[in-house]
XYZ file of C-alpha atoms in Angstrom:
545
model
C 38.739 2.414 -0.651
C 37.487 -1.220 -0.628
C 34.571 -2.362 -2.562
C 32.095 -2.596 0.222
C 32.988 1.084 1.364
C 32.465 2.134 -2.317
C 28.880 0.537 -2.377
C 28.122 2.377 0.850
C 29.612 5.693 -0.467
C 27.644 5.350 -3.806
C 24.336 4.752 -1.918
C 25.031 7.989 0.232
C 25.960 9.960 -2.774
C 22.438 9.300 -4.282
C 20.897 10.580 -1.112
C 20.183 7.212 0.724
C 19.762 7.794 4.406
C 17.642 5.115 5.665
C 18.187 1.381 5.054
C 16.161 -1.613 6.378
C 18.221 -4.691 6.607
C 19.127 -8.173 7.915
C 22.863 -8.435 7.826
C 24.863 -11.581 6.894
C 28.209 -12.522 5.291
C 27.174 -10.909 1.992
C 26.216 -7.434 3.128
C 27.554 -7.082 6.550
C 30.450 -4.693 5.812
C 28.292 -2.480 3.555
C 25.899 -1.969 6.297
C 28.700 -1.453 8.967
C 30.155 1.199 6.602
C 26.695 2.918 6.148
C 26.136 3.162 9.851
C 29.691 3.820 11.154
C 31.119 6.084 8.286
C 28.028 7.927 6.995
C 25.605 7.779 10.008
C 22.995 6.260 7.968
C 19.860 5.122 9.714
C 20.341 1.419 9.575
C 17.235 -0.402 10.833
C 17.594 -4.152 11.666
C 14.572 -6.479 10.818
C 14.243 -10.092 12.018
C 13.511 -11.372 8.580
C 14.570 -10.409 5.193
C 11.069 -10.255 3.757
C 10.161 -7.755 6.566
C 13.136 -5.638 5.785
C 11.948 -5.245 2.095
C 8.406 -4.642 3.342
C 9.775 -1.900 5.641
C 11.457 -0.198 2.747
C 8.270 -0.483 0.780
C 6.232 1.048 3.654
C 8.851 3.768 4.114
C 8.832 4.537 0.297
C 4.948 4.809 0.241
C 4.794 7.083 3.190
C 7.883 9.265 2.064
C 7.546 9.259 -1.695
C 11.191 8.545 -1.941
C 13.239 5.408 -2.820
C 12.899 2.596 -0.416
C 16.232 0.663 0.289
C 16.658 -2.679 2.000
C 19.709 -4.931 2.219
C 20.045 -8.746 2.673
C 22.855 -11.316 2.453
C 23.230 -13.925 -0.264
C 21.382 -17.301 -0.931
C 18.780 -17.843 1.807
C 18.877 -14.222 2.649
C 17.566 -13.333 -0.801
C 15.243 -16.225 -1.143
C 13.578 -15.134 1.998
C 12.614 -11.810 0.073
C 10.611 -13.238 -2.754
C 7.131 -12.632 -1.611
C 8.075 -9.002 -0.499
C 9.667 -8.430 -3.885
C 6.585 -9.548 -5.735
C 4.475 -7.255 -3.583
C 6.687 -4.453 -4.477
C 6.476 -5.303 -8.144
C 2.553 -5.605 -8.018
C 2.583 -2.192 -6.354
C 5.009 -0.481 -8.845
C 7.072 0.796 -5.888
C 10.475 2.175 -6.580
C 12.892 0.263 -4.355
C 16.506 -0.737 -4.141
C 17.417 -4.066 -2.484
C 21.243 -4.398 -2.071
C 22.062 -8.131 -1.951
C 25.344 -9.794 -1.407
C 26.166 -12.707 -3.651
C 28.670 -15.637 -3.079
C 32.100 -15.282 -4.558
C 31.966 -15.850 -8.146
C 35.009 -18.334 -8.090
C 33.453 -20.559 -5.497
C 30.694 -22.717 -7.061
C 30.586 -24.904 -3.921
C 29.780 -22.254 -1.548
C 26.916 -23.558 0.597
C 24.702 -20.616 -0.173
C 25.544 -20.433 -3.825
C 22.493 -19.788 -6.027
C 21.569 -18.388 -9.408
C 20.351 -15.074 -7.986
C 19.648 -13.604 -11.438
C 17.229 -16.297 -12.234
C 15.589 -16.123 -8.769
C 15.047 -12.227 -8.939
C 13.869 -12.292 -12.640
C 11.143 -14.841 -11.632
C 9.725 -12.536 -9.108
C 9.262 -9.696 -11.616
C 11.982 -7.436 -9.935
C 14.909 -6.045 -11.856
C 18.358 -7.415 -11.518
C 21.419 -5.013 -11.636
C 24.818 -6.786 -11.206
C 27.733 -4.978 -9.926
C 30.289 -6.133 -12.618
C 33.513 -5.375 -10.882
C 35.008 -2.990 -8.362
C 35.719 -0.362 -10.891
C 31.957 -0.110 -12.019
C 30.433 0.143 -8.454
C 29.526 3.699 -8.720
C 28.184 3.414 -12.116
C 26.191 0.205 -11.370
C 24.655 1.795 -8.172
C 23.606 4.836 -10.090
C 22.158 2.588 -12.822
C 20.183 0.578 -10.386
C 18.637 3.571 -8.741
C 17.847 5.048 -12.135
C 16.091 1.912 -13.051
C 14.073 1.709 -9.888
C 12.609 5.250 -10.568
C 11.994 4.792 -14.350
C 10.744 1.146 -14.144
C 8.704 1.661 -10.956
C 9.738 -1.652 -9.460
C 12.261 -3.183 -6.959
C 15.734 -3.504 -8.411
C 18.092 -5.939 -6.879
C 21.775 -4.571 -6.880
C 23.784 -7.850 -6.811
C 27.242 -7.528 -5.187
C 29.625 -10.481 -5.175
C 31.373 -10.815 -2.053
C 34.956 -11.040 -3.676
C 34.315 -7.582 -5.269
C 33.517 -6.103 -1.771
C 37.187 -6.686 -0.846
C 38.834 -5.291 -4.090
C 40.430 -2.030 -3.779
C 38.925 0.727 -6.156
C 39.708 4.408 -6.906
C 36.112 5.700 -6.195
C 34.908 8.397 -8.464
C 31.355 9.474 -7.611
C 28.500 9.655 -10.138
C 26.094 12.544 -10.104
C 22.894 11.870 -7.881
C 19.668 11.141 -9.580
C 16.975 13.517 -8.779
C 13.915 12.546 -10.907
C 11.653 15.354 -11.593
C 7.855 15.068 -11.761
C 6.528 14.220 -15.096
C 3.908 16.525 -16.441
C 2.897 14.741 -19.782
C 0.553 16.593 -21.799
C -2.022 14.427 -23.719
C -2.037 13.735 -27.440
C -4.627 15.997 -29.154
C -6.213 13.158 -31.121
C -6.519 11.001 -27.901
C -7.941 14.044 -26.062
C -10.456 14.678 -28.842
C -11.746 11.122 -28.925
C -12.115 11.093 -25.198
C -13.932 14.228 -25.188
C -16.428 13.170 -27.832
C -17.459 10.324 -25.585
C -17.767 12.452 -22.405
C -19.565 15.309 -23.990
C -22.221 12.958 -25.289
C -22.908 11.276 -22.056
C -25.843 12.225 -19.707
C -24.750 10.736 -16.531
C -20.851 11.005 -16.258
C -18.930 10.032 -13.357
C -15.310 10.942 -12.384
C -12.995 8.344 -10.754
C -9.743 9.451 -9.297
C -7.013 6.919 -8.222
C -3.733 7.199 -6.574
C -2.224 8.485 -9.795
C -4.632 11.460 -9.604
C -3.419 11.998 -6.052
C 0.226 11.997 -7.010
C -0.475 14.459 -9.813
C -2.148 16.953 -7.417
C -5.239 16.830 -9.736
C -7.890 17.594 -7.055
C -8.799 21.129 -7.979
C -8.718 20.260 -11.754
C -11.068 17.454 -11.211
C -13.225 19.368 -8.949
C -13.588 22.005 -11.869
C -14.282 19.285 -14.307
C -16.966 17.702 -12.181
C -18.795 21.026 -11.941
C -18.452 21.473 -15.768
C -19.785 18.085 -16.377
C -22.277 17.688 -13.600
C -20.552 14.635 -12.598
C -20.442 12.965 -9.158
C -17.107 12.190 -7.780
C -15.697 8.793 -6.613
C -12.305 7.286 -5.882
C -10.461 4.033 -5.926
C -9.329 2.506 -2.509
C -6.034 4.284 -2.869
C -7.758 7.664 -3.510
C -9.696 7.213 -0.170
C -10.740 10.657 1.306
C -9.619 12.688 -1.767
C -12.935 14.245 -2.162
C -13.987 14.343 1.498
C -16.377 17.236 2.285
C -17.414 17.725 -1.306
C -21.336 17.511 -1.636
C -21.311 14.926 -4.534
C -18.608 12.684 -3.148
C -19.674 9.001 -3.470
C -16.585 7.725 -1.696
C -15.113 4.461 -2.993
C -15.896 3.066 -6.387
C -15.801 -0.728 -6.034
C -16.469 -3.625 -3.806
C -16.325 -1.155 -0.757
C -18.999 1.101 -2.219
C -21.914 1.973 0.065
C -25.492 1.755 -0.783
C -26.176 5.203 -2.044
C -22.968 5.132 -4.004
C -23.728 1.799 -5.613
C -27.078 2.890 -6.748
C -25.559 5.957 -8.369
C -22.604 4.091 -9.940
C -24.988 1.655 -11.352
C -26.924 4.226 -13.467
C -23.824 6.251 -14.595
C -23.404 5.990 -18.451
C -19.900 7.146 -18.536
C -16.806 6.614 -16.239
C -13.816 9.004 -16.666
C -11.032 7.441 -14.600
C -7.946 9.363 -13.843
C -4.911 7.497 -12.353
C -6.813 4.469 -11.274
C -5.858 0.958 -12.422
C -9.403 -0.346 -13.005
C -8.564 -3.632 -11.284
C -11.414 -6.071 -10.186
C -11.787 -4.429 -6.782
C -12.255 -0.955 -8.274
C -14.623 -2.199 -10.866
C -16.374 -4.834 -8.594
C -15.311 -7.582 -11.045
C -16.167 -5.322 -13.959
C -19.829 -5.287 -13.017
C -19.564 -1.442 -12.366
C -18.484 -0.812 -15.930
C -21.208 -2.873 -17.642
C -23.210 -0.925 -20.222
C -20.914 2.183 -19.572
C -18.485 3.931 -21.784
C -15.017 4.255 -20.142
C -12.335 6.912 -20.614
C -9.174 6.065 -19.007
C -6.465 8.782 -18.294
C -3.040 7.517 -16.973
C 0.434 8.786 -17.191
C 1.740 5.198 -18.150
C 0.366 3.923 -21.432
C 0.868 0.345 -20.071
C -1.896 0.783 -17.574
C -4.632 1.592 -20.107
C -6.399 -1.539 -21.312
C -4.306 -3.502 -18.829
C -7.375 -4.912 -16.711
C -10.395 -3.846 -18.774
C -10.803 -2.700 -22.495
C -11.744 0.989 -22.454
C -13.391 3.187 -25.078
C -10.782 5.864 -25.043
C -7.413 6.034 -23.313
C -5.534 9.195 -22.871
C -1.864 9.020 -21.867
C -1.018 12.000 -19.691
C -0.677 13.717 -16.437
C -4.073 13.645 -14.610
C -3.942 17.310 -13.661
C -2.914 18.441 -16.961
C -5.380 16.347 -18.790
C -8.378 17.386 -16.591
C -7.528 21.024 -16.944
C -7.240 20.565 -20.788
C -10.577 18.772 -20.866
C -12.361 21.462 -18.680
C -10.911 24.299 -20.912
C -12.119 22.677 -24.209
C -15.479 21.956 -22.651
C -15.976 25.550 -21.580
C -14.920 26.794 -24.957
C -17.489 24.633 -26.609
C -20.012 26.052 -23.955
C -20.840 22.402 -22.764
C -23.784 22.330 -20.531
C -23.562 20.262 -17.382
C -25.635 17.161 -17.056
C -28.437 16.807 -14.532
C -26.629 13.785 -12.810
C -25.983 15.896 -9.714
C -29.309 16.337 -8.017
C -30.603 17.742 -4.771
C -31.939 14.298 -3.798
C -28.470 12.743 -4.329
C -26.873 15.564 -2.302
C -29.299 15.001 0.450
C -29.078 11.121 0.399
C -25.276 11.325 0.530
C -25.298 13.835 3.603
C -27.847 11.551 5.465
C -25.966 8.249 4.836
C -24.566 6.745 8.101
C -22.337 3.863 7.703
C -22.905 2.629 11.219
C -26.522 2.106 10.380
C -25.945 0.118 7.244
C -25.637 -3.251 8.954
C -27.178 -5.404 11.764
C -24.565 -5.582 14.633
C -23.775 -9.254 15.576
C -21.807 -8.600 18.783
C -22.126 -10.822 21.689
C -20.335 -11.316 24.951
C -17.066 -12.680 23.990
C -16.821 -11.371 20.463
C -17.420 -8.141 18.708
C -18.815 -7.658 15.353
C -15.732 -6.421 13.264
C -17.966 -3.736 11.499
C -19.106 -2.252 14.874
C -15.564 -2.450 16.217
C -14.084 -0.649 12.998
C -16.932 2.105 13.218
C -16.254 2.752 16.932
C -12.484 2.764 16.432
C -12.793 5.143 13.391
C -14.422 7.600 15.925
C -12.203 7.311 18.749
C -8.626 6.912 17.198
C -6.451 9.866 16.588
C -7.754 12.041 13.760
C -4.349 12.701 12.396
C -3.151 9.347 11.496
C -1.717 7.022 8.854
C -3.389 3.669 8.494
C -1.588 0.434 7.237
C -3.888 -2.607 6.445
C -2.560 -5.961 6.001
C -4.236 -8.730 3.857
C -6.985 -11.038 4.915
C -10.726 -11.506 5.455
C -10.769 -8.658 7.938
C -9.518 -6.053 5.657
C -12.935 -5.463 4.148
C -13.794 -4.006 7.462
C -10.621 -2.297 8.347
C -10.278 -0.509 4.910
C -13.244 1.754 5.964
C -11.208 3.512 8.475
C -10.748 7.046 7.182
C -7.545 8.974 6.679
C -6.970 12.753 6.558
C -5.492 12.337 3.007
C -5.234 9.285 0.467
C -1.329 9.310 0.871
C -1.980 8.243 4.648
C -3.414 4.979 3.598
C -0.797 2.253 3.059
C -1.784 -1.293 2.046
C 0.134 -4.470 1.714
C -2.056 -6.610 -0.149
C -0.852 -6.226 -3.749
C -0.050 -9.923 -3.878
C -2.778 -11.033 -1.702
C -0.226 -12.220 0.815
C -0.997 -12.015 4.620
C 1.485 -11.043 7.198
C 3.230 -8.167 5.441
C 1.303 -5.395 7.195
C 3.372 -5.050 10.404
C 6.678 -4.627 8.650
C 5.131 -2.299 6.088
C 3.684 -0.172 9.081
C 7.183 0.033 10.645
C 8.679 1.511 7.519
C 5.665 3.927 7.251
C 6.035 4.766 10.878
C 9.891 5.500 10.517
C 9.061 7.784 7.457
C 6.351 9.778 9.329
C 7.529 9.748 12.957
C 5.147 12.715 14.013
C 2.006 10.771 12.995
C 0.508 7.763 14.918
C 0.429 4.671 12.740
C -2.518 2.512 12.930
C -1.878 -1.052 11.737
C -4.826 -3.450 11.074
C -4.004 -6.995 10.937
C -5.752 -10.346 11.278
C -4.567 -13.011 13.705
C -3.068 -15.318 11.000
C -1.243 -12.433 9.307
C -0.028 -11.357 12.807
C 1.403 -14.733 13.637
C 2.908 -15.174 10.118
C 4.729 -11.950 9.893
C 3.680 -9.415 12.562
C 4.574 -11.036 15.954
C 8.234 -11.305 15.029
C 8.721 -7.481 14.189
C 6.566 -6.113 17.175
C 9.851 -5.961 19.220
C 11.412 -3.984 16.436
C 8.612 -1.394 16.709
C 9.312 -1.334 20.492
C 12.999 -1.027 20.042
C 12.603 1.978 17.686
C 10.016 3.537 20.116
C 7.417 3.861 17.297
C 3.992 5.494 17.798
C 2.445 2.388 16.559
C -1.109 1.327 17.325
C -1.723 -2.407 16.470
C -5.187 -3.782 16.141
C -5.429 -7.390 15.768
C -8.824 -8.872 14.459
C -8.622 -12.175 16.048
C -11.227 -14.760 15.013
C -8.970 -17.685 15.949
C -8.791 -18.797 12.401
C -7.619 -18.277 8.866
C -10.847 -16.545 8.191
C -11.018 -16.375 4.419
C -10.337 -20.122 4.333
C -12.737 -20.818 7.380
C -15.706 -19.108 5.649
C -15.021 -21.010 2.395
C -15.212 -24.420 4.259
C -18.439 -23.321 6.062
C -20.026 -22.181 2.990
C -19.448 -25.423 1.279
C -20.699 -27.484 4.150
C -17.327 -28.886 5.016
C -15.582 -29.329 8.293
C -13.884 -25.915 9.055
C -11.541 -27.433 11.826
C -8.336 -27.159 9.671
C -8.833 -23.545 9.441
C -9.095 -23.008 13.222
C -5.955 -22.229 15.478
C -5.231 -21.964 19.171
C -2.952 -18.877 19.343
C -0.872 -17.586 22.235
C -2.045 -14.956 24.444
C -1.367 -11.975 22.129
C -1.676 -9.454 24.846
C 0.867 -11.298 27.197
C 3.320 -11.700 24.528
C 3.141 -8.086 23.604
C 3.540 -6.855 27.141
C 6.584 -9.050 27.461
C 8.145 -7.265 24.443
C 7.320 -3.846 26.038
C 3.882 -2.926 24.619
C 0.918 -1.452 26.218
C -2.167 -3.811 25.540
C -5.859 -4.073 25.795
C -8.195 -6.963 24.992
C -11.740 -6.307 23.570
C -14.250 -9.026 24.041
C -17.495 -6.943 24.224
C -18.633 -3.698 23.032
C -18.184 -2.267 26.518
C -14.439 -2.796 26.011
C -14.036 -0.638 23.089
C -14.154 2.656 24.891
C -11.595 1.334 27.341
C -9.248 0.440 24.414
C -9.690 3.945 23.107
C -8.653 5.372 26.434
C -5.582 3.191 26.454
C -4.739 4.720 23.128
C -5.432 8.384 24.279
C -3.304 7.860 27.288
C -0.546 5.819 25.654
C 3.041 6.327 26.809
C 5.033 8.228 24.138
C 7.566 5.851 22.474
C 5.705 2.745 23.557
C 3.479 0.828 21.018
C -0.062 -0.224 21.796
C -1.476 -3.539 20.900
C -5.304 -3.974 20.923
C -6.550 -7.455 20.458
C -10.163 -7.685 19.411
C -11.905 -11.112 19.661
C -14.302 -11.708 16.704
C -16.429 -14.675 15.582
C -15.199 -16.446 12.425
C -18.761 -17.610 11.758
C -20.065 -13.955 11.586
C -20.260 -13.338 7.803
C -19.385 -9.649 7.364
C -21.455 -7.358 5.121
C -19.994 -4.099 4.081
C -22.594 -1.364 3.733
C -25.287 -4.136 3.056
C -23.063 -5.801 0.485
C -22.508 -9.444 1.299
C -18.789 -10.456 1.310
């Protein structure tokens, strides 16, 4: 077969059945073969960065390898922000990129693609010649899984037209890693934990992936420790009596007071970044035990007192067994008063509503939508000032929250949501996005969502500005005019693409918007534009942001 057919065959041999792509000279025939010969679900994006974000959203929602494909030169340069996002999130992905013919240095789109990819932090895997295609594809996929980052498979165009005797490589089926802890590390950690009087358990996405919930609940009872999660562990302990919710900048008042007096934090599969630690203030004066399956994550953002490399469920179970053998007595940190305060806490009463005719308070908007939107849902949140409000929308399980702000770049949320919606077609996908991010990367892909017939509910928080920049200018007493924008009529544009729409300009409009969602036409995305005031400074649960 020809080289481009061999690339397609190698991808299929490794179980690839969905590819997000923008086709060009360098990848056109690979894509054509995937679709015609193999029936691969080839989804066309309008921009290469969006194709990569779709693949990442798909990977996060499905738990499998995300695959995108782009052409050479500008096709690859357009992916850089999305590649960095994937690197920051440690998402296993494969990006199949064409390259200009090696013998044509004067090709208009010639570029040192290796240097470009390396600068992004992604991995680079060249296809060396036609005879090594199967091996190189297999290596790229293995690397994506083992290195937990995007790998760019670089395919020179001339190789795609070489004839090759194709010999398949065995597919890679990575098995879950159940790494047991080192006894010395475990012993050191338990010494710290057993001597604490107010211990706290913190679970991140690593604990969720490990399936550690039951083990952590047992450990929490043994220690008398309240429970908290990172943002990516949202909802993991929902319904538990001593669930504090999110540990970090989004903590509510009762949780914040409890976190402040803890003397030991035992983190399982949480990165302890500055959001989770509220710029390390929540770790001040505390001893920290950090459990993670990847040794590189320990001491990465904060210096901890003890690190345990191992699977969260395995380590938690081992800790619990050893504590029980030692007849460890639970602390008194779990009190009836704390339990009662957590039960009584109402996030809707934690702030003063600042809505008026023409603009709604984003906190009130989010709380009302939280109650009215479908309960079985996945939620995708773009980056931007609005996200501090939008991230309080609950999900039935942590895996149903997909974020796109690992690099702090706005505008990646819509395409990430499309990928997640393709991965989970039976769930409504709610994507929360600011007006600036929507104009930057969301609007162009809305037609893709319509074309695919996705059950997508788009909520645009529209304050007519780049909000984070606006509030900085206002706070410093400067003219905020440069941050303000006159956008097109979002609802009119969305309707022209085939969406159902609703504009919210007052609190009375929220119920009508929820009715539109409830009565939405199957296969037709909904866009809700909510007008907000850029000068209303949001406070989350009483915390000024």
